[in-house]
PDB file of C-alpha atoms in Angstrom:
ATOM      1  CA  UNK A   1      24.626 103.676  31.669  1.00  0.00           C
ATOM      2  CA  UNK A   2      23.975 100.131  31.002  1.00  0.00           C
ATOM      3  CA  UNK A   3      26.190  97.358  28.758  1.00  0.00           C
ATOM      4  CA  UNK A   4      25.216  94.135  27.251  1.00  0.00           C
ATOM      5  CA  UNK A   5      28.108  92.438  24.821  1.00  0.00           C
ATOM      6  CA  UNK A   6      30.714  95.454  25.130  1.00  0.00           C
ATOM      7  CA  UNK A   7      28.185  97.824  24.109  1.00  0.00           C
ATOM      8  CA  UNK A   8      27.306 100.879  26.300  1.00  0.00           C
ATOM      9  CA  UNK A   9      24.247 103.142  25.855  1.00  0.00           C
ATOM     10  CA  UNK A  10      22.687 105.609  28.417  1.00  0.00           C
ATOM     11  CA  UNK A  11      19.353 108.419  28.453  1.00  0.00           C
ATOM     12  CA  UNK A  12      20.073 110.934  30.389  1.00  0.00           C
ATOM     13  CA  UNK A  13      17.841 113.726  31.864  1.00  0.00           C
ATOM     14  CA  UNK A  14      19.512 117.221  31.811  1.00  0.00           C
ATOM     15  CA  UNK A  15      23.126 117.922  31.601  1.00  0.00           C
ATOM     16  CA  UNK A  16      25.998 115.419  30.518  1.00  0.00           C
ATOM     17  CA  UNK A  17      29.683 116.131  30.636  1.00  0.00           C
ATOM     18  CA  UNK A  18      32.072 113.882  29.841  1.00  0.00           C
ATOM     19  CA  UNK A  19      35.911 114.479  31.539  1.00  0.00           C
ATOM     20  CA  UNK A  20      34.027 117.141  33.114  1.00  0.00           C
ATOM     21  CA  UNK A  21      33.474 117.534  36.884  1.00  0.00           C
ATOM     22  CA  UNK A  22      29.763 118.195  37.725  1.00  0.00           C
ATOM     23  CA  UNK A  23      29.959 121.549  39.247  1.00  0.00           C
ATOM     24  CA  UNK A  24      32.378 122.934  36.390  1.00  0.00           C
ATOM     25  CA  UNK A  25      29.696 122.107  33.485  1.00  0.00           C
ATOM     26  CA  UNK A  26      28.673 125.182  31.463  1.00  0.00           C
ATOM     27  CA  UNK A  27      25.080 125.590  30.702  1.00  0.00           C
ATOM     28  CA  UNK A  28      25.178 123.322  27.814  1.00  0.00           C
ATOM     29  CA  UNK A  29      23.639 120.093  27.162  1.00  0.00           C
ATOM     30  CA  UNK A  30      26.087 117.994  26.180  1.00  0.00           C
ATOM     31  CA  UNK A  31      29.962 119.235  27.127  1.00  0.00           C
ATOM     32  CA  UNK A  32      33.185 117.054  25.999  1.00  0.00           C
ATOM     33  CA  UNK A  33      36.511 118.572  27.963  1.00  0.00           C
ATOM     34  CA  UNK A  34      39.858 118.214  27.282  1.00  0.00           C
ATOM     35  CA  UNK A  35      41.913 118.166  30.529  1.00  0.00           C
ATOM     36  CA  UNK A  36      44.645 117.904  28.766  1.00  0.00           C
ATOM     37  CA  UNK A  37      46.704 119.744  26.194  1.00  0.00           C
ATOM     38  CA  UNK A  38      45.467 118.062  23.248  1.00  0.00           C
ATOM     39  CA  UNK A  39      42.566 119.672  21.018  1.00  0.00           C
ATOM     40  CA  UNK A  40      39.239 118.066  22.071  1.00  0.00           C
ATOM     41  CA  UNK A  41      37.449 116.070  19.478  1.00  0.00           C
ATOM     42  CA  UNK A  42      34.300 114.204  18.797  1.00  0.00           C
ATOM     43  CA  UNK A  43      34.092 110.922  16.783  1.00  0.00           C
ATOM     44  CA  UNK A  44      31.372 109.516  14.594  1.00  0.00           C
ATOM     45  CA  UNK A  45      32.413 106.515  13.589  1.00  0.00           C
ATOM     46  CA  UNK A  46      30.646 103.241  12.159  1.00  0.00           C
ATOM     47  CA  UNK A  47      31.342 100.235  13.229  1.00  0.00           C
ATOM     48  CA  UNK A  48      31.960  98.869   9.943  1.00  0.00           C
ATOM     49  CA  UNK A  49      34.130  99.506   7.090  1.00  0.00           C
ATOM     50  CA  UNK A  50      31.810 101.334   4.476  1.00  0.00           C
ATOM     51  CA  UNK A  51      33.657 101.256   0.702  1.00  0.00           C
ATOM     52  CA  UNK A  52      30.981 101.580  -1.115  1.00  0.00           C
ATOM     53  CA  UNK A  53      30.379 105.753  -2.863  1.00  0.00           C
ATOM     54  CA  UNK A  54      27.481 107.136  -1.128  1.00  0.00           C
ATOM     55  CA  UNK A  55      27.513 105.125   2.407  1.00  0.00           C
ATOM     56  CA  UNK A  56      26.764 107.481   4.964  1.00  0.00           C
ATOM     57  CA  UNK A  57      29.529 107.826   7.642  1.00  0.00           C
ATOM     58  CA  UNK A  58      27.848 109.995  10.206  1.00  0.00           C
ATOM     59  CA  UNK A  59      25.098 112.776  10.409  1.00  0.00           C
ATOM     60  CA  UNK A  60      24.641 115.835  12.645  1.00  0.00           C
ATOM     61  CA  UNK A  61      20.495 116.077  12.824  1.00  0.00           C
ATOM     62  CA  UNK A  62      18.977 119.251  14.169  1.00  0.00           C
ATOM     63  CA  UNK A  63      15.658 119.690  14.731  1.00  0.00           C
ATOM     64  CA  UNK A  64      13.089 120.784  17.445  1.00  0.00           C
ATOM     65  CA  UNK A  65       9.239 118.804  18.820  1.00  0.00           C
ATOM     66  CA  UNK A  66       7.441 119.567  15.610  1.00  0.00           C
ATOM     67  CA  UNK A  67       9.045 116.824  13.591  1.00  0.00           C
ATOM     68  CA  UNK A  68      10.950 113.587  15.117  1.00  0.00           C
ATOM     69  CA  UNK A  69      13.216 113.942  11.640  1.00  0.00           C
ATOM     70  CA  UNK A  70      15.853 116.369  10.693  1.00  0.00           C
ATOM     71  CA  UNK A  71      15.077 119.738  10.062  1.00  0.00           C
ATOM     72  CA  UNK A  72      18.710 120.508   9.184  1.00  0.00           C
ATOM     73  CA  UNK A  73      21.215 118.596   8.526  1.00  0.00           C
ATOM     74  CA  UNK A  74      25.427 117.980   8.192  1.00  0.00           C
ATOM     75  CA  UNK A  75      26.432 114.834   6.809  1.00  0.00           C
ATOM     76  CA  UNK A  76      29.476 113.046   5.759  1.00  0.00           C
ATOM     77  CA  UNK A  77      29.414 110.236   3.488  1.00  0.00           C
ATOM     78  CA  UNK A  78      31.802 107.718   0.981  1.00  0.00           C
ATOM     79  CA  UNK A  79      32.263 110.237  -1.640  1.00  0.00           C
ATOM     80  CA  UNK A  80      33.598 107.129  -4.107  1.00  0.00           C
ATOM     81  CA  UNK A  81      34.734 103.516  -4.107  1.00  0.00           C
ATOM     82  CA  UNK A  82      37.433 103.380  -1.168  1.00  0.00           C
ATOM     83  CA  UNK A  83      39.042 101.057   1.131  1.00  0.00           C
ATOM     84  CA  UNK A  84      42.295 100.860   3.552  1.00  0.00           C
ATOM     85  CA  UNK A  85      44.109 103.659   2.505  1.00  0.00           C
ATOM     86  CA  UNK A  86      41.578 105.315   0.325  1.00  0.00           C
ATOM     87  CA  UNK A  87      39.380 106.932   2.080  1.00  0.00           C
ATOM     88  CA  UNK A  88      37.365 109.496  -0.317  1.00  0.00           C
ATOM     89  CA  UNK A  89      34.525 111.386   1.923  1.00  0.00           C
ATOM     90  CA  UNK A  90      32.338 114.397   0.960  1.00  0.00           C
ATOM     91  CA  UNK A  91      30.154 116.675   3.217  1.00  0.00           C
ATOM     92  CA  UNK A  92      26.655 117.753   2.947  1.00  0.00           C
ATOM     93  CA  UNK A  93      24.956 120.178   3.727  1.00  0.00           C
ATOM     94  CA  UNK A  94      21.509 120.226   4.212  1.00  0.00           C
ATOM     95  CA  UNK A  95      18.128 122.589   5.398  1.00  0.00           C
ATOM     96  CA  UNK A  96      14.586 122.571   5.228  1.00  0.00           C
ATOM     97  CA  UNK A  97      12.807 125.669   2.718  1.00  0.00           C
ATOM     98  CA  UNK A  98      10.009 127.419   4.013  1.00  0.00           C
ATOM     99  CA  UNK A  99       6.518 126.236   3.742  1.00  0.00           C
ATOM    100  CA  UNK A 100       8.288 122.850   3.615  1.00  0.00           C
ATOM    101  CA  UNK A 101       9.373 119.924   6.112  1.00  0.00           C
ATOM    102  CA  UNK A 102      11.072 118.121   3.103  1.00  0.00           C
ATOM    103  CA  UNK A 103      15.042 118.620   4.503  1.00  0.00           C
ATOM    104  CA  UNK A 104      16.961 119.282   0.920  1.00  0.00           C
ATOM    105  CA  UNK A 105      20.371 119.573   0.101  1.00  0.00           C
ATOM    106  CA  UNK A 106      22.059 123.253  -0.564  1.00  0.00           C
ATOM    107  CA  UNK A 107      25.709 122.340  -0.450  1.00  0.00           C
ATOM    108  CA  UNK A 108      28.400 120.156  -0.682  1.00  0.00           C
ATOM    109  CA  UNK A 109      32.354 119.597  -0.498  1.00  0.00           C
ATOM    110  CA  UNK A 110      33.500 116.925  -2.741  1.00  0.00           C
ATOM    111  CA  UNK A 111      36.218 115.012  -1.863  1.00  0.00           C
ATOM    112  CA  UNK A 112      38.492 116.630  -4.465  1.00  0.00           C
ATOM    113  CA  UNK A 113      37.610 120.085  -2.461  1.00  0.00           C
ATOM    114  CA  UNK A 114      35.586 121.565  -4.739  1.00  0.00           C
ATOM    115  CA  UNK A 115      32.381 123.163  -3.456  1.00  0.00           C
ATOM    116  CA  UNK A 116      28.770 123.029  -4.777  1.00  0.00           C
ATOM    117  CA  UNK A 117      25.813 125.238  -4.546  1.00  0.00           C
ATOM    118  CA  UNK A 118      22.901 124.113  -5.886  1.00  0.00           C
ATOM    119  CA  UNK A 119      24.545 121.063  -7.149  1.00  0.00           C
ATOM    120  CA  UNK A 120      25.718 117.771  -5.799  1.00  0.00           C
ATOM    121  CA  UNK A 121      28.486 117.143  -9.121  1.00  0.00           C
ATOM    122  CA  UNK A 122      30.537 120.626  -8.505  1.00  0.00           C
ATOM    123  CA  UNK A 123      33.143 120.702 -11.536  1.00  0.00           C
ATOM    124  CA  UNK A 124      34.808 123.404 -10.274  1.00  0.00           C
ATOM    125  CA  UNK A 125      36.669 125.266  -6.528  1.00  0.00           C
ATOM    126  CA  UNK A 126      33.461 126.530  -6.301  1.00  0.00           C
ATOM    127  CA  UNK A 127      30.477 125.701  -8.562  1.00  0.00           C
ATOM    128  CA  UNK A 128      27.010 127.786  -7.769  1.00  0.00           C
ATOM    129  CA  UNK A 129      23.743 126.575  -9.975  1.00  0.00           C
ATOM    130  CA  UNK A 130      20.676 128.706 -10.117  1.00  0.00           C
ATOM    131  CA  UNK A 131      18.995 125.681 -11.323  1.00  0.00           C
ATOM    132  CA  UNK A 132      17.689 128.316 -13.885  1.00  0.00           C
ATOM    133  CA  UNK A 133      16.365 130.695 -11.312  1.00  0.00           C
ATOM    134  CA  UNK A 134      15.654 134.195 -13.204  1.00  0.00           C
ATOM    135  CA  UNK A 135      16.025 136.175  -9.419  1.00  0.00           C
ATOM    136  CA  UNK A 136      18.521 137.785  -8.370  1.00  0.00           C
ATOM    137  CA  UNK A 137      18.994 135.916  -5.545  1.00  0.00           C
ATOM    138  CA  UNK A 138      20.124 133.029  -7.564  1.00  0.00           C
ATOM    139  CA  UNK A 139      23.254 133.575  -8.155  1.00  0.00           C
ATOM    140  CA  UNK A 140      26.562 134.770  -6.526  1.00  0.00           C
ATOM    141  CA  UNK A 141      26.663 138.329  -4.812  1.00  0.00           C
ATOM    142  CA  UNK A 142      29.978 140.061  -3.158  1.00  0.00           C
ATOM    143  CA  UNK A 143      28.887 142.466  -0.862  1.00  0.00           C
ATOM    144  CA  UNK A 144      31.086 145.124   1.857  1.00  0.00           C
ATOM    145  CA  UNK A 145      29.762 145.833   4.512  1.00  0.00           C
ATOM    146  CA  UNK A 146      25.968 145.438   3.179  1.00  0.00           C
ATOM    147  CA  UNK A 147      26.678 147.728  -0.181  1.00  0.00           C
ATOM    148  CA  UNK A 148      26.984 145.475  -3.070  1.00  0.00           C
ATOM    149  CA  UNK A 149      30.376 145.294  -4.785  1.00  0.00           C
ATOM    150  CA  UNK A 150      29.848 142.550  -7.426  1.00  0.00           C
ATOM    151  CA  UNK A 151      27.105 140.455  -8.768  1.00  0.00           C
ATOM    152  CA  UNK A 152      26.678 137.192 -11.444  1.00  0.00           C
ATOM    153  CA  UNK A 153      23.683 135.247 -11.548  1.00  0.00           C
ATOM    154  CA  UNK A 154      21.505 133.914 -14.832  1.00  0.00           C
ATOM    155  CA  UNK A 155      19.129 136.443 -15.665  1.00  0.00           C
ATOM    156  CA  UNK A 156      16.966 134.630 -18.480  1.00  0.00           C
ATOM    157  CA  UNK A 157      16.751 130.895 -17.724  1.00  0.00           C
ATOM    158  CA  UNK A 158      18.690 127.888 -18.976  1.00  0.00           C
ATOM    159  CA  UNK A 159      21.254 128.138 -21.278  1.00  0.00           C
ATOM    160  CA  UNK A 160      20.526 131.812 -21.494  1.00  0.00           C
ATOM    161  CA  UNK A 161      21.314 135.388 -20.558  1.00  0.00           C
ATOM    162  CA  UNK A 162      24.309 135.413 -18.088  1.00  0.00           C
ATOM    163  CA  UNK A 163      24.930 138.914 -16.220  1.00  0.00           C
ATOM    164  CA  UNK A 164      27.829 140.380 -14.287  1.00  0.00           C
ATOM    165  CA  UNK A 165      27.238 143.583 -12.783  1.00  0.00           C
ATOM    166  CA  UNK A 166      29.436 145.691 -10.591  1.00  0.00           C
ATOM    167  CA  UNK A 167      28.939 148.346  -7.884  1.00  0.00           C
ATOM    168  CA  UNK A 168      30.715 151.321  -6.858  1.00  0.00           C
ATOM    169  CA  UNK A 169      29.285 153.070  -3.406  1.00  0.00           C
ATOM    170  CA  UNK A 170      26.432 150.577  -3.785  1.00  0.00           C
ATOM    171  CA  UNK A 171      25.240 151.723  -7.176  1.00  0.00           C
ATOM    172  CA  UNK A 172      25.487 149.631 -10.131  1.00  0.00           C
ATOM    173  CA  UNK A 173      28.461 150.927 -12.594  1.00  0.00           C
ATOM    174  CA  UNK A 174      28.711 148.380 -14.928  1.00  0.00           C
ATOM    175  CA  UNK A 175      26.307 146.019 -16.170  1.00  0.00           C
ATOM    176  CA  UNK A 176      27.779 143.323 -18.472  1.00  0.00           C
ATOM    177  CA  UNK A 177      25.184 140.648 -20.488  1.00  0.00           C
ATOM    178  CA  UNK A 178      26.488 137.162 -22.233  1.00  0.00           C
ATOM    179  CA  UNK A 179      24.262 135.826 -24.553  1.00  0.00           C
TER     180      UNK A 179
END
């Protein structure tokens, strides 16, 4: 570990533990302990103050030797104009599709809680778009156990066919359209 103006940085080769003692690391990479009775935590934090909606605060990057960029990704950002006080922040969510090594968002918590799939606006607790999708796939599916329960996805496109099926034993019972 090295410093020049305050500011530390280190590369280490194998394990690191911080508040750990050498001989009581686990076989993981990187371990932070708590030797006290506190929870443990781990900050991201910029070292400026970032007001402005869509700033990135911090990112989790994962990723192995065929790409030096993200393959998956978790990362929190302004979610809207802030300051002292005001501190909106949403989280993202983000992975890589197959046959792809573009990393693309799949969800996101808003800073008004509300959750998106498929969608980086949610107006609702929990707000799934299909993006028009016609599988089945595409849309929301309750399962127990492996046996469906309940299904609702779109079934014809954009601004068509909605269907809500449910399942009894996992067999479909009841099969409702909207048009």
């Amino acid at each position: 570990i090295y410093g020049t103006g305050g500011d530390l940085a280190g590369m280490f080769s194998g394990q690191v533990g911080i508040n750990s003692v050498s001989s009581a690391l686990t076989s993981d990479d990187l371990e932070i302990r708590n030797n006290g009775a506190g929870a443990t935590a781990l900050m991201l934090r910029q070292t400026t103050s970032n007001s402005t909606n869509g700033n990135v605060l911090g990112n989790i990057d994962f990723g192995d030797n065929y790409a030096t960029t993200a393959q998956a990704q978790i990362s929190v950002t302004r979610g809207a104009a802030g300051g002292a006080g005001d501190l909106p922040t949403d989280m993202i969510f983000s992975t890589t599709p197959d046959a792809s090594a573009v990393l693309t968002e799949r969800m996101r918590i808003i800073n008004s809680g509300n959750v998106g799939i498929g969608t980086a606006t949610p107006i609702g607790k929990l707000d799934i778009n299909t993006n028009g999708s016609a599988v089945e796939s595409a849309g929301l599916m309750i399962t127990d156990g492996g046996s469906k329960v309940a299904s609702l996805w779109d079934v014809g496109g954009v601004g068509q066919a909605g269907l809500l099926s449910m399942y009894s034993a996992g067999s479909e019972t009841i099969r409702l359209y909207a048009y």
